[in-house]
Tab-separated table of C-alpha atoms and ligand atoms in Angstrom:
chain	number	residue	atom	x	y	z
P	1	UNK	CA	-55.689	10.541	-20.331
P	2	UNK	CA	-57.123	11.704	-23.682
P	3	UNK	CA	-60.764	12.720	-23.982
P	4	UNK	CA	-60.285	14.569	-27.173
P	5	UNK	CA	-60.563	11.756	-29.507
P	6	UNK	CA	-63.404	12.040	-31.520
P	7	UNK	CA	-64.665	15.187	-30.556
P	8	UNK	CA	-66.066	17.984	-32.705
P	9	UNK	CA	-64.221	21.252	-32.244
P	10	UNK	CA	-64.362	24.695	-33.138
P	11	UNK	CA	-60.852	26.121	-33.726
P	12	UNK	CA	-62.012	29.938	-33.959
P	13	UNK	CA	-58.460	31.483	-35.055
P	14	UNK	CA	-58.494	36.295	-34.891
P	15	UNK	CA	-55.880	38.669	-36.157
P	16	UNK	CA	-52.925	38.613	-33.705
P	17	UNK	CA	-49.928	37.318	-33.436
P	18	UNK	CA	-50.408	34.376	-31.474
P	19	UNK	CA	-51.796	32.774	-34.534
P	20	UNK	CA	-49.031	31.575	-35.104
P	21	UNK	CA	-49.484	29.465	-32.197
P	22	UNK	CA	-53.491	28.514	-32.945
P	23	UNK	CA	-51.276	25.965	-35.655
P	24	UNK	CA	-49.270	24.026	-32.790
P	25	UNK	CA	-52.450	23.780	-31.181
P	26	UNK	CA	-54.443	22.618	-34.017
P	27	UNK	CA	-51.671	19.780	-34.507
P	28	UNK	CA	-52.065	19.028	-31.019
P	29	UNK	CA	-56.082	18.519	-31.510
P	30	UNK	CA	-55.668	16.580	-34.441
P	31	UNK	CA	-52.954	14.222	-32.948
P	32	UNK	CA	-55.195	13.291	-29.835
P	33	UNK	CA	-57.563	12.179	-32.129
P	34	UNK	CA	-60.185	15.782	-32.319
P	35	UNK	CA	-62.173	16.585	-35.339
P	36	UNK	CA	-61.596	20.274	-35.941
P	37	UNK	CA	-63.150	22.889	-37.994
P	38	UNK	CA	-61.110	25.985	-38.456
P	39	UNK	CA	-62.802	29.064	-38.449
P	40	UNK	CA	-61.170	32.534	-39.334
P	41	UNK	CA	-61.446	35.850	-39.697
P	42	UNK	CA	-60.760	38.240	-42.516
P	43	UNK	CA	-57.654	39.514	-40.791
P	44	UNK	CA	-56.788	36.121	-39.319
P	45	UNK	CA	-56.164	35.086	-42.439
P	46	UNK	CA	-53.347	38.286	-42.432
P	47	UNK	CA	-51.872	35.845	-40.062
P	48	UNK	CA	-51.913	32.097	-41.330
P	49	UNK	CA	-52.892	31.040	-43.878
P	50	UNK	CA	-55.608	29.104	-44.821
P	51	UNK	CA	-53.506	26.202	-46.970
P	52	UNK	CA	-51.152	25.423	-43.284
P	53	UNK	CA	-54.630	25.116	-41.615
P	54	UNK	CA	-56.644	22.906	-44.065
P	55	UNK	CA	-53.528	20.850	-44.366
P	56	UNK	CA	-52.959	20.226	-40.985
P	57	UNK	CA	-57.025	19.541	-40.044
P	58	UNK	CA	-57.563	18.307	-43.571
P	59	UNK	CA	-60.896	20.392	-43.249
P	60	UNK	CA	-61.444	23.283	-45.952
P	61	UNK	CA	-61.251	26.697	-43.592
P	62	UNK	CA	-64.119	28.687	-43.314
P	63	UNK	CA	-63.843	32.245	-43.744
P	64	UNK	CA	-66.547	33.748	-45.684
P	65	UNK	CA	-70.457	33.280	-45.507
P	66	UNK	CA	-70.078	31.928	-49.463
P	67	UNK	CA	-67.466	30.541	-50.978
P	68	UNK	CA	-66.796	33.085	-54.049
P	69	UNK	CA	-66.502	31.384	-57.205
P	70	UNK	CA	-69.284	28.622	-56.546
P	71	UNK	CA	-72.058	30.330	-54.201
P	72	UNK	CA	-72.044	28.085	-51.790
P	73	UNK	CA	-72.992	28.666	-48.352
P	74	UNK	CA	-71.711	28.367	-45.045
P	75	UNK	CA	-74.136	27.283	-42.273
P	76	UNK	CA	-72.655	28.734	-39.100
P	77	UNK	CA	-75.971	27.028	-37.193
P	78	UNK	CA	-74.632	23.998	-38.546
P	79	UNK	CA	-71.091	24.583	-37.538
P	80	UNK	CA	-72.192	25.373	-34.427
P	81	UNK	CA	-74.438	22.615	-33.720
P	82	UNK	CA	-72.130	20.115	-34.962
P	83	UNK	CA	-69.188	21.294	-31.926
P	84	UNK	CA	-68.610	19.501	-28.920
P	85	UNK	CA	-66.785	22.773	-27.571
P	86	UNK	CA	-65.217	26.166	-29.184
P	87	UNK	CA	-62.028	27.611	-28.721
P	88	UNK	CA	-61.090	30.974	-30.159
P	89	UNK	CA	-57.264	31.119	-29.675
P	90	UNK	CA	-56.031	33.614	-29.892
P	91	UNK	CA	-59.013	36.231	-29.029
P	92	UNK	CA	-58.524	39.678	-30.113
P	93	UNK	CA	-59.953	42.407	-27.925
P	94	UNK	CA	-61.834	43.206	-31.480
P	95	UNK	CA	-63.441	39.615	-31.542
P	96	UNK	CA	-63.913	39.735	-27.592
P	97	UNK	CA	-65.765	42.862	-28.031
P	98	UNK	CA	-67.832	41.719	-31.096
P	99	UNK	CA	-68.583	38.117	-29.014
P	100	UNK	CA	-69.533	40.326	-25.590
P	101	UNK	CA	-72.031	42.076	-27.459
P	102	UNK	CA	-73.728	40.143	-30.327
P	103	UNK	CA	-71.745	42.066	-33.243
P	104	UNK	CA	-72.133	38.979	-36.187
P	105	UNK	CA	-70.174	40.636	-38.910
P	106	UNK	CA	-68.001	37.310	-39.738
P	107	UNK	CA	-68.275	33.742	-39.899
P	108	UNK	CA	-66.101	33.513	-36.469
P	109	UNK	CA	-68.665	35.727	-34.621
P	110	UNK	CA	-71.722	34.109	-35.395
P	111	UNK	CA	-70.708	30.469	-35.545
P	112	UNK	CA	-70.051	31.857	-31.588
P	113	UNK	CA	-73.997	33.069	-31.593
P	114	UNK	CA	-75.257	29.673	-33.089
P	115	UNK	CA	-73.117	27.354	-30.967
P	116	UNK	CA	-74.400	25.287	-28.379
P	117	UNK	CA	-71.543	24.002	-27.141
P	118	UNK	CA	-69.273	25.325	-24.175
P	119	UNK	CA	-66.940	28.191	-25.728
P	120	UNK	CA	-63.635	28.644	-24.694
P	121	UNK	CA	-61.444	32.163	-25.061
P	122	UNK	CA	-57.831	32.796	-25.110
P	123	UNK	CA	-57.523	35.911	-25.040
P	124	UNK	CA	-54.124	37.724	-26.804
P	125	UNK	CA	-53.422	41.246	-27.173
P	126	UNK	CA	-50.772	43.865	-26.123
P	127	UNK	CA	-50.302	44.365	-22.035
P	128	UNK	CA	-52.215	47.848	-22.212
P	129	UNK	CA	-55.076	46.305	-24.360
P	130	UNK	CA	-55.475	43.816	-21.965
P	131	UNK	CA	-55.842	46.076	-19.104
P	132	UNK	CA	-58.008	48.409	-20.702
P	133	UNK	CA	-61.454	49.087	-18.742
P	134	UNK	CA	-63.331	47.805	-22.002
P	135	UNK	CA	-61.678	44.605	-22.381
P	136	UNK	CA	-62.027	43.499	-18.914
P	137	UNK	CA	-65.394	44.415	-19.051
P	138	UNK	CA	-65.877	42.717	-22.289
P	139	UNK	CA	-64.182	39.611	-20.654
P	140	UNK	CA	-66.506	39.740	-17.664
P	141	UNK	CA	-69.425	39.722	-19.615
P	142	UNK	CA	-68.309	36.449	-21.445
P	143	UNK	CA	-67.685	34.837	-18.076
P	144	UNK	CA	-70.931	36.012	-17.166
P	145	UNK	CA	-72.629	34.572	-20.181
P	146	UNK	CA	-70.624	31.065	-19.484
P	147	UNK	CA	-67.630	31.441	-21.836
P	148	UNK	CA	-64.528	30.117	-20.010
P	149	UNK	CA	-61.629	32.393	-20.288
P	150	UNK	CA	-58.608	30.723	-20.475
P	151	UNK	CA	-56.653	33.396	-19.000
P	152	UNK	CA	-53.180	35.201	-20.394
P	153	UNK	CA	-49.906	34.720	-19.227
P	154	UNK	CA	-47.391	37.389	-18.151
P	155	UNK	CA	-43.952	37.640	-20.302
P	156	UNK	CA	-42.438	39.118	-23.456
P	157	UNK	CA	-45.058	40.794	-25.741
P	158	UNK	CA	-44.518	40.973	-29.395
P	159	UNK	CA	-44.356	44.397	-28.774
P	160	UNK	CA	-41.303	43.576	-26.955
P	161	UNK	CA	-43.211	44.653	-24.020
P	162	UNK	CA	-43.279	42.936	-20.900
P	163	UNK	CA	-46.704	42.364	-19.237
P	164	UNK	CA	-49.835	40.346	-19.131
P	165	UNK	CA	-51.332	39.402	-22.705
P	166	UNK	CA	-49.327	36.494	-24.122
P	167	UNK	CA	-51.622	33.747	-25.205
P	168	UNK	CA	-51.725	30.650	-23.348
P	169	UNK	CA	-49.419	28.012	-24.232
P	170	UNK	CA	-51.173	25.632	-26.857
P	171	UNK	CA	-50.127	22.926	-24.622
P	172	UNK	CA	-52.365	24.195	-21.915
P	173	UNK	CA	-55.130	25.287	-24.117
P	174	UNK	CA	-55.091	21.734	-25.360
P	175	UNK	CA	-55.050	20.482	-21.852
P	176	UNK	CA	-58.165	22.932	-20.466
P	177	UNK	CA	-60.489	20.967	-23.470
P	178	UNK	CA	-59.024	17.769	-22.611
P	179	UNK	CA	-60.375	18.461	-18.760
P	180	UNK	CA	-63.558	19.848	-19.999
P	181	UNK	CA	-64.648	16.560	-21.462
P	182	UNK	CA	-62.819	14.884	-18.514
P	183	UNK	CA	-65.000	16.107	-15.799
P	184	UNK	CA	-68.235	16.325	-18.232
P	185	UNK	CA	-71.260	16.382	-16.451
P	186	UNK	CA	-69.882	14.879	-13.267
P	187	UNK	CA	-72.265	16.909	-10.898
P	188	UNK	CA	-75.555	16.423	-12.837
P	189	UNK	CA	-78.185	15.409	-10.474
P	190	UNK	CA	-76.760	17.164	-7.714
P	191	UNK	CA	-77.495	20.691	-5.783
P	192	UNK	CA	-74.414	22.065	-4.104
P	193	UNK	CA	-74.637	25.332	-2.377
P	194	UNK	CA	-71.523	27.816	-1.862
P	195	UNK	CA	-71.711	30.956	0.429
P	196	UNK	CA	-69.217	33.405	-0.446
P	197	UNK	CA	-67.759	36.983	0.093
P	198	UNK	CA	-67.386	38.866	3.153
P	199	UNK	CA	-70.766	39.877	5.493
P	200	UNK	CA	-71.671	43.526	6.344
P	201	UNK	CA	-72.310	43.942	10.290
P	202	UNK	CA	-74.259	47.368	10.529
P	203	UNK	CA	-72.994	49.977	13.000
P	204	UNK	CA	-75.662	52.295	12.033
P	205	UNK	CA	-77.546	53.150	8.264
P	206	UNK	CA	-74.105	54.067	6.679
P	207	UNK	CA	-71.166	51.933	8.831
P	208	UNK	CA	-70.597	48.493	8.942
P	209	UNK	CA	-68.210	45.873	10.241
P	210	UNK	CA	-66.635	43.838	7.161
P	211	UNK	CA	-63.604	42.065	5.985
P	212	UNK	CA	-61.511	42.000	2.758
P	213	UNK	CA	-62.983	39.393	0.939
P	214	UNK	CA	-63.963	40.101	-2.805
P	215	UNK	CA	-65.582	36.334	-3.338
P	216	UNK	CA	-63.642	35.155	-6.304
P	217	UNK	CA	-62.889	31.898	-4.854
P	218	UNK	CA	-66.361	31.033	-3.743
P	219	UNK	CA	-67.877	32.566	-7.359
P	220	UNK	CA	-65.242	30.523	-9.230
P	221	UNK	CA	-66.517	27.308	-7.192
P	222	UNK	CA	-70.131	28.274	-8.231
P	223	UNK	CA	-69.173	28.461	-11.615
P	224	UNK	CA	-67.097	25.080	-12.018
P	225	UNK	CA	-70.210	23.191	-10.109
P	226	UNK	CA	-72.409	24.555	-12.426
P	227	UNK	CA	-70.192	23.796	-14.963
P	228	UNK	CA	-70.113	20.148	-14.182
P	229	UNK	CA	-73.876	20.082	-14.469
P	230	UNK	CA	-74.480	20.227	-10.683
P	231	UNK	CA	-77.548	23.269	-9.474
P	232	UNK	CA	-76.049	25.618	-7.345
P	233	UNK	CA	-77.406	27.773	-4.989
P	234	UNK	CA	-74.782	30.563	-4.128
P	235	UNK	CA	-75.261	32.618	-1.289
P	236	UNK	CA	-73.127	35.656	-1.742
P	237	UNK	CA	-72.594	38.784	0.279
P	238	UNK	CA	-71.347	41.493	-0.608
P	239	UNK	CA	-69.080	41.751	-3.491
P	240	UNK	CA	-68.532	43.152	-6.892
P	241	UNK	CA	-69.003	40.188	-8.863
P	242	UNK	CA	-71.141	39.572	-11.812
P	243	UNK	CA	-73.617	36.492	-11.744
P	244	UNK	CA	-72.077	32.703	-12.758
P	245	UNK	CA	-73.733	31.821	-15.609
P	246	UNK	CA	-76.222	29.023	-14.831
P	247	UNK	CA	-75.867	29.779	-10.660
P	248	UNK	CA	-78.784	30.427	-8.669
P	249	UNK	CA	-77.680	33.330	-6.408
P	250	UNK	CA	-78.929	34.768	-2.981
P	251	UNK	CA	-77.513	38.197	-2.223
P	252	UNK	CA	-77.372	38.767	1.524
P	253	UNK	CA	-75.729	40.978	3.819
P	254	UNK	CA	-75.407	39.452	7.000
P	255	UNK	CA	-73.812	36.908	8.909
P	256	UNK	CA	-77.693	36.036	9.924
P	257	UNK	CA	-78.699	36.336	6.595
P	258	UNK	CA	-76.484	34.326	5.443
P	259	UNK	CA	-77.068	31.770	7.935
P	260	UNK	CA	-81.142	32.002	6.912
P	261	UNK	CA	-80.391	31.345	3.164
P	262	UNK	CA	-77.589	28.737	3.880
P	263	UNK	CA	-80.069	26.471	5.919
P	264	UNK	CA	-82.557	27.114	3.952
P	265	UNK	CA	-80.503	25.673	0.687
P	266	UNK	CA	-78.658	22.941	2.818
P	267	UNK	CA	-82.257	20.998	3.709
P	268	UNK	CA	-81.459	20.020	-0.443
P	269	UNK	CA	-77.586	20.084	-0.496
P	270	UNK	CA	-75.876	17.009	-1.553
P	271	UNK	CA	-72.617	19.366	-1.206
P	272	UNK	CA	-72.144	22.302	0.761
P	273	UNK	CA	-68.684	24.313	0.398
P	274	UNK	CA	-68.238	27.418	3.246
P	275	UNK	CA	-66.118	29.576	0.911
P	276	UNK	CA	-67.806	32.765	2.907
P	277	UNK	CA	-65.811	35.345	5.052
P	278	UNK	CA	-68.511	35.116	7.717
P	279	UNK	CA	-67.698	38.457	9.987
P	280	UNK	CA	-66.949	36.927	13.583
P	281	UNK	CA	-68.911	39.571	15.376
P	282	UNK	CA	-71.643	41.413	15.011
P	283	UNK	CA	-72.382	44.965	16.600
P	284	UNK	CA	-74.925	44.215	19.521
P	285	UNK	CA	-76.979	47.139	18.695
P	286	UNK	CA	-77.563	48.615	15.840
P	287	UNK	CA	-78.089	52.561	15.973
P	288	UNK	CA	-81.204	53.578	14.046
P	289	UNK	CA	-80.041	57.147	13.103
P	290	UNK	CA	-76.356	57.855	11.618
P	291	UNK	CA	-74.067	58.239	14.478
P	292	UNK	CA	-72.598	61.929	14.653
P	293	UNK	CA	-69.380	63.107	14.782
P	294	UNK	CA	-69.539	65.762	17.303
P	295	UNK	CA	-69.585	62.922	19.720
P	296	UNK	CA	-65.707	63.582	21.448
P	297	UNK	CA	-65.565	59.778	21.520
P	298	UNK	CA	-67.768	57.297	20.779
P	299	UNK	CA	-67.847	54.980	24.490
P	300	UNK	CA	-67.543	51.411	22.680
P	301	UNK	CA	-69.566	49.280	20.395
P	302	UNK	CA	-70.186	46.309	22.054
P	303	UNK	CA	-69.446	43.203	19.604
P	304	UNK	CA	-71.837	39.689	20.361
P	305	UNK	CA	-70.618	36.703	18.619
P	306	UNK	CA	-71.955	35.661	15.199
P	307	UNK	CA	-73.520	32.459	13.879
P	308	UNK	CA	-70.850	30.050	12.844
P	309	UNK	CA	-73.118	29.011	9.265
P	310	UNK	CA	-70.143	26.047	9.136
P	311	UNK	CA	-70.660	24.192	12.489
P	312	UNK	CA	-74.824	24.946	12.322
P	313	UNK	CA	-74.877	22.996	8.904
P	314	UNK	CA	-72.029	20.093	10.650
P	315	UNK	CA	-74.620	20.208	13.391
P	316	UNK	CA	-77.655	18.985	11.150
P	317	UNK	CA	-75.714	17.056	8.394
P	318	UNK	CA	-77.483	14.243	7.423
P	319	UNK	CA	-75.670	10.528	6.036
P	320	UNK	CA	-74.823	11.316	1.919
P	321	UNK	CA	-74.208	15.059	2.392
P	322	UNK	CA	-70.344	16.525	2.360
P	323	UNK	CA	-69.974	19.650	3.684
P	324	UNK	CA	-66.478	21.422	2.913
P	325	UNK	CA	-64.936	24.518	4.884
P	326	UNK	CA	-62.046	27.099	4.390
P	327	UNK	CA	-59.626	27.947	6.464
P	328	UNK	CA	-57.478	31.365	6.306
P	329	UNK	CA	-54.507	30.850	8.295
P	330	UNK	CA	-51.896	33.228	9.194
P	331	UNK	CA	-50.110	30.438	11.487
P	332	UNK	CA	-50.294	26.832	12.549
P	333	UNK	CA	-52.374	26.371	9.540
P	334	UNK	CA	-52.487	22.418	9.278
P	335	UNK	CA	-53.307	22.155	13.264
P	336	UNK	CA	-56.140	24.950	13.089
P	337	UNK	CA	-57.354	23.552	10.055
P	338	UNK	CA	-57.708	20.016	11.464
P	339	UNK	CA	-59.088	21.345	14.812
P	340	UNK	CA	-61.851	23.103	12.297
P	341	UNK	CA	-62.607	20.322	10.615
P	342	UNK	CA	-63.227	18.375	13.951
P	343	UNK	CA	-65.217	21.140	15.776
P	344	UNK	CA	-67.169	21.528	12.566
P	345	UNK	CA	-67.914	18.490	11.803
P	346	UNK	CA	-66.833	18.934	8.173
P	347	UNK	CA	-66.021	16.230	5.946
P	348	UNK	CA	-63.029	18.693	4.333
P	349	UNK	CA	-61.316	21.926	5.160
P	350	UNK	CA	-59.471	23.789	2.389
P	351	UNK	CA	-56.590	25.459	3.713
P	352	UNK	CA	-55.036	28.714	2.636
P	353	UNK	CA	-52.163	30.970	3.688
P	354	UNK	CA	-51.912	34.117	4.272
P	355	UNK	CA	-48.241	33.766	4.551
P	356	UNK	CA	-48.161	32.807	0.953
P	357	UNK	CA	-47.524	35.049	-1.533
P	358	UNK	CA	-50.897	35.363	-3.958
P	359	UNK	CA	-52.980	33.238	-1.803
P	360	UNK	CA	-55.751	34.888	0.482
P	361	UNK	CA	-58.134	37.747	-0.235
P	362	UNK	CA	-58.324	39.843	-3.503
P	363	UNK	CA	-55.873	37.701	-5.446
P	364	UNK	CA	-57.113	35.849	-8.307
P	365	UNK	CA	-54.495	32.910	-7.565
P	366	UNK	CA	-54.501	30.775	-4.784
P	367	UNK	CA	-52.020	28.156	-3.031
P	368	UNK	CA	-54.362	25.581	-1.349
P	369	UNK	CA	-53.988	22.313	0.789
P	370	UNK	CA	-56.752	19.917	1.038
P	371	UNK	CA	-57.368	18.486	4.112
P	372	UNK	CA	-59.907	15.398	4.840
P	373	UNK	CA	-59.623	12.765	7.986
P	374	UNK	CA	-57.806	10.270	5.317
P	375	UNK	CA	-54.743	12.635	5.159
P	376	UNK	CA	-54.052	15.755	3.475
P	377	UNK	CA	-52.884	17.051	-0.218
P	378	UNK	CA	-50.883	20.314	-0.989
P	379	UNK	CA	-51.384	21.673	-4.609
P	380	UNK	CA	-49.235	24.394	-5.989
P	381	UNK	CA	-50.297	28.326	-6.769
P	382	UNK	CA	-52.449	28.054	-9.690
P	383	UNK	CA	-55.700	30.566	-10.635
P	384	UNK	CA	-58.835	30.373	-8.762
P	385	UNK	CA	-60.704	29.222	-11.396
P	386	UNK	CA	-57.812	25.914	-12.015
P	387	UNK	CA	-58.100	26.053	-7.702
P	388	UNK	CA	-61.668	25.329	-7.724
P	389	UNK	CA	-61.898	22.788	-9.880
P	390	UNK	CA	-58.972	20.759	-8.019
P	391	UNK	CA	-61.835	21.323	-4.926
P	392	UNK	CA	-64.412	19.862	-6.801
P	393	UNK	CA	-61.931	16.812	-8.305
P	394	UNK	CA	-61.297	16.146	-4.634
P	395	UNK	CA	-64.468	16.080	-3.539
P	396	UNK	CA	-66.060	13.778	-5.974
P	397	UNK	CA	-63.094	11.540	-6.275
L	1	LIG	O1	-63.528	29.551	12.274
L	1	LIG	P1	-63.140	30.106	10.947
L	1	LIG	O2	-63.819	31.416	10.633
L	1	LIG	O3	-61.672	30.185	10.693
L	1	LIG	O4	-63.685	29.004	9.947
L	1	LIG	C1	-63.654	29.158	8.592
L	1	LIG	C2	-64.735	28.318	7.939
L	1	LIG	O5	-65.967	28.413	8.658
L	1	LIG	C3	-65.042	28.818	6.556
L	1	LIG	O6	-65.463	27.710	5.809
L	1	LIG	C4	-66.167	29.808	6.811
L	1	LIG	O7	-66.966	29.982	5.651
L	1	LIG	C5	-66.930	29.134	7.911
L	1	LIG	N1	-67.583	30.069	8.867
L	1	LIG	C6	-68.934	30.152	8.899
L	1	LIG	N2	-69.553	30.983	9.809
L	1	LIG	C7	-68.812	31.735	10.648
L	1	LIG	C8	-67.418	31.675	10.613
L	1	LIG	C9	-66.824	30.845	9.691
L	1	LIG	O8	-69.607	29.474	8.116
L	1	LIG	N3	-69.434	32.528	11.513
């Protein structure tokens, strides 16, 4: 379906390469019915020119603050009231830099300041560029501050390089707006809470019992809820993730804790997803004092079940709430996954594979199957980001 037609969009167009491409995609706009204002910079324009863009959006391009010869001035709060959404494509580490920290030196950068509306980035630069410490900083401070990064693709540079840095296919860049005004607002109105990340057990003041998970799939879930309008509470232990843009987050550190905040947040819940890596077990005492080494062998540490949060929230769900689990599966994954969605008393369990390559813990892809009491639905690898908001489709479909 096409929910482009009509829309006002932003067409922010830097000095790489891949704007070459930002022309296929501004056809593609344009043909589904988009209004689009081209924006560029000063070495975009070393690019493409202006004359192929104007033609093709029949729009003059803005460049410039003033146009030269008559004075005139270009109202980037204007511009960046009048856009539905914003897509810079491609995004230079230069203009990713400039957006991640308020540098408005061009008409590009602080149309971005003055817009309202939901920014998109696609980023495009050489593979060593985009792995550089600064850019993927710069990249997680956009995320942070609610820009939605449509992420590069691995392949032939124009370097001649191979790695990750090629810019999205316009196709798909097309296709990401086209869902944003899809799903709109579908969760306004509603609270969802998400835990996520692993839990520390304490040992004693410096060792813990933990797992491997780093969160991403329960932070991305945060963000596409709030993205959809819903208010999410996200109960998070510990991981090294910066804050969802919009989220309401409760750091814990426990499996207890967890289970505190998660009840706590659930009383409201109209959704609840269990994205956490609650530990299983918990040390049954915890030493005060660091435990020394000198010790020849430490006897045991005794282990006492944890909390399952899951099966306490199935426990007190009331009519109108949907509460969703995970399940990480290194075998018999459908049959443990329906057996968890039974004992839980969950109304969907999200199965994923260890078995499959880039699914699990660390990865930023995942290969899930959905699995309700209605049947089940197996989607291909995609990013977590694309994974969660496949959750979220199936959950208020
Ligand atoms: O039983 P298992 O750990 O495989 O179940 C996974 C699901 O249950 C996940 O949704 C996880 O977040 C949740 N869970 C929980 N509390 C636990 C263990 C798991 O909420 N103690």
């Amino acid at each position: 379906m096409n929910y482009l037609k009509g829309k006002h969009i932003v067409l922010g167009i830097t000095g790489g390469i891949a704007a070459y491409k930002s022309v296929v995609l501004l056809r593609l706009l344009v043909k589904a019915g988009a209004e689009v204002q081209v924006v560029i910079t000063p070495s975009g324009k070393e690019f493409i020119t202006p004359v192929t863009l104007s033609a093709l959006s029949g729009k003059p391009v803005i460049c410039d603050f003033f146009t030269a010869n008559t004075g005139e001035w270009h109202s980037h709060v204007d511009i960046g009231l009048w856009a539905d959404a914003m897509v810079v494509a491609p995004a230079t580490a230069c203009t990713l830099a400039k957006m991640a920290t308020g540098v408005a030196d061009n008409m590009l950068v602080t149309t971005y300041l003055s817009a309202k509306a939901p920014v998109f980035v696609a980023p495009a630069m050489d593979l060593d560029m985009m792995a550089h410490p600064s850019t993927l900083r710069n990249l997680d401070t956009l995320r942070a501050d609610g820009v939605t990064v449509i992420e590069p693709e691995t392949g032939e540079l124009a370097s001649h390089l191979v790695g990750r840095g090629r810019m999205e296919e316009p196709e798909k860049i097309a296709g990401a707006l086209n869902r944003f005004f899809t799903v709109g607002q579908s969760l306004l109105g509603k609270k969802v809470l998400i835990t996520a990340g692993p839990t520390y057990e304490r040992i004693d003041p410096v060792r813990f019992i933990g797992n491997f998970s780093t969160g991403k799939m329960g932070y991305a879930l945060a963000a596409e809820a709030a993205r959809r309008g819903a208010e999410v509470t996200l109960v998070s232990g510990p991981v090294a993730l910066s804050r969802p843009a919009g989220v309401h987050v409760v750091y814990v550190e426990s499996a207890r804790q967890m289970l505190e905040a998660a009840e706590k947040a659930f009383v409201e819940a109209d959704i609840a997803i269990m994205a956490a890596a609650v530990a299983d077990y918990a040390p049954e005492q915890y030493v005060g004092h660091k435990i020394k080494r000198e010790h020849d062998e430490v006897d045991s540490i005794r282990l006492v079940k944890n909390p399952d949060i899951a099966a306490t929230l199935g426990k007190s769900k009331r009519a109108g709430q949907t509460l969703v689990g995970f399940a990480l599966e290194t075998d018999n994954g459908l049959a443990n996954a329906r057996e968890k969605l039974e004992r839980k008393n969950l109304d969907m369990i999200v199965l994923n594979s260890l078995s499959d390559k880039g699914a699990g813990f660390g990865t930023d892809t995942n290969k899930i199957t959905v699995i309700t009491c209605d049947g089940e639905t197996a989607f291909p690898l995609k990013s977590k980001a694309d994974v969660a908001a496949d959750i979220i489709d199936c959950i208020t479909a």
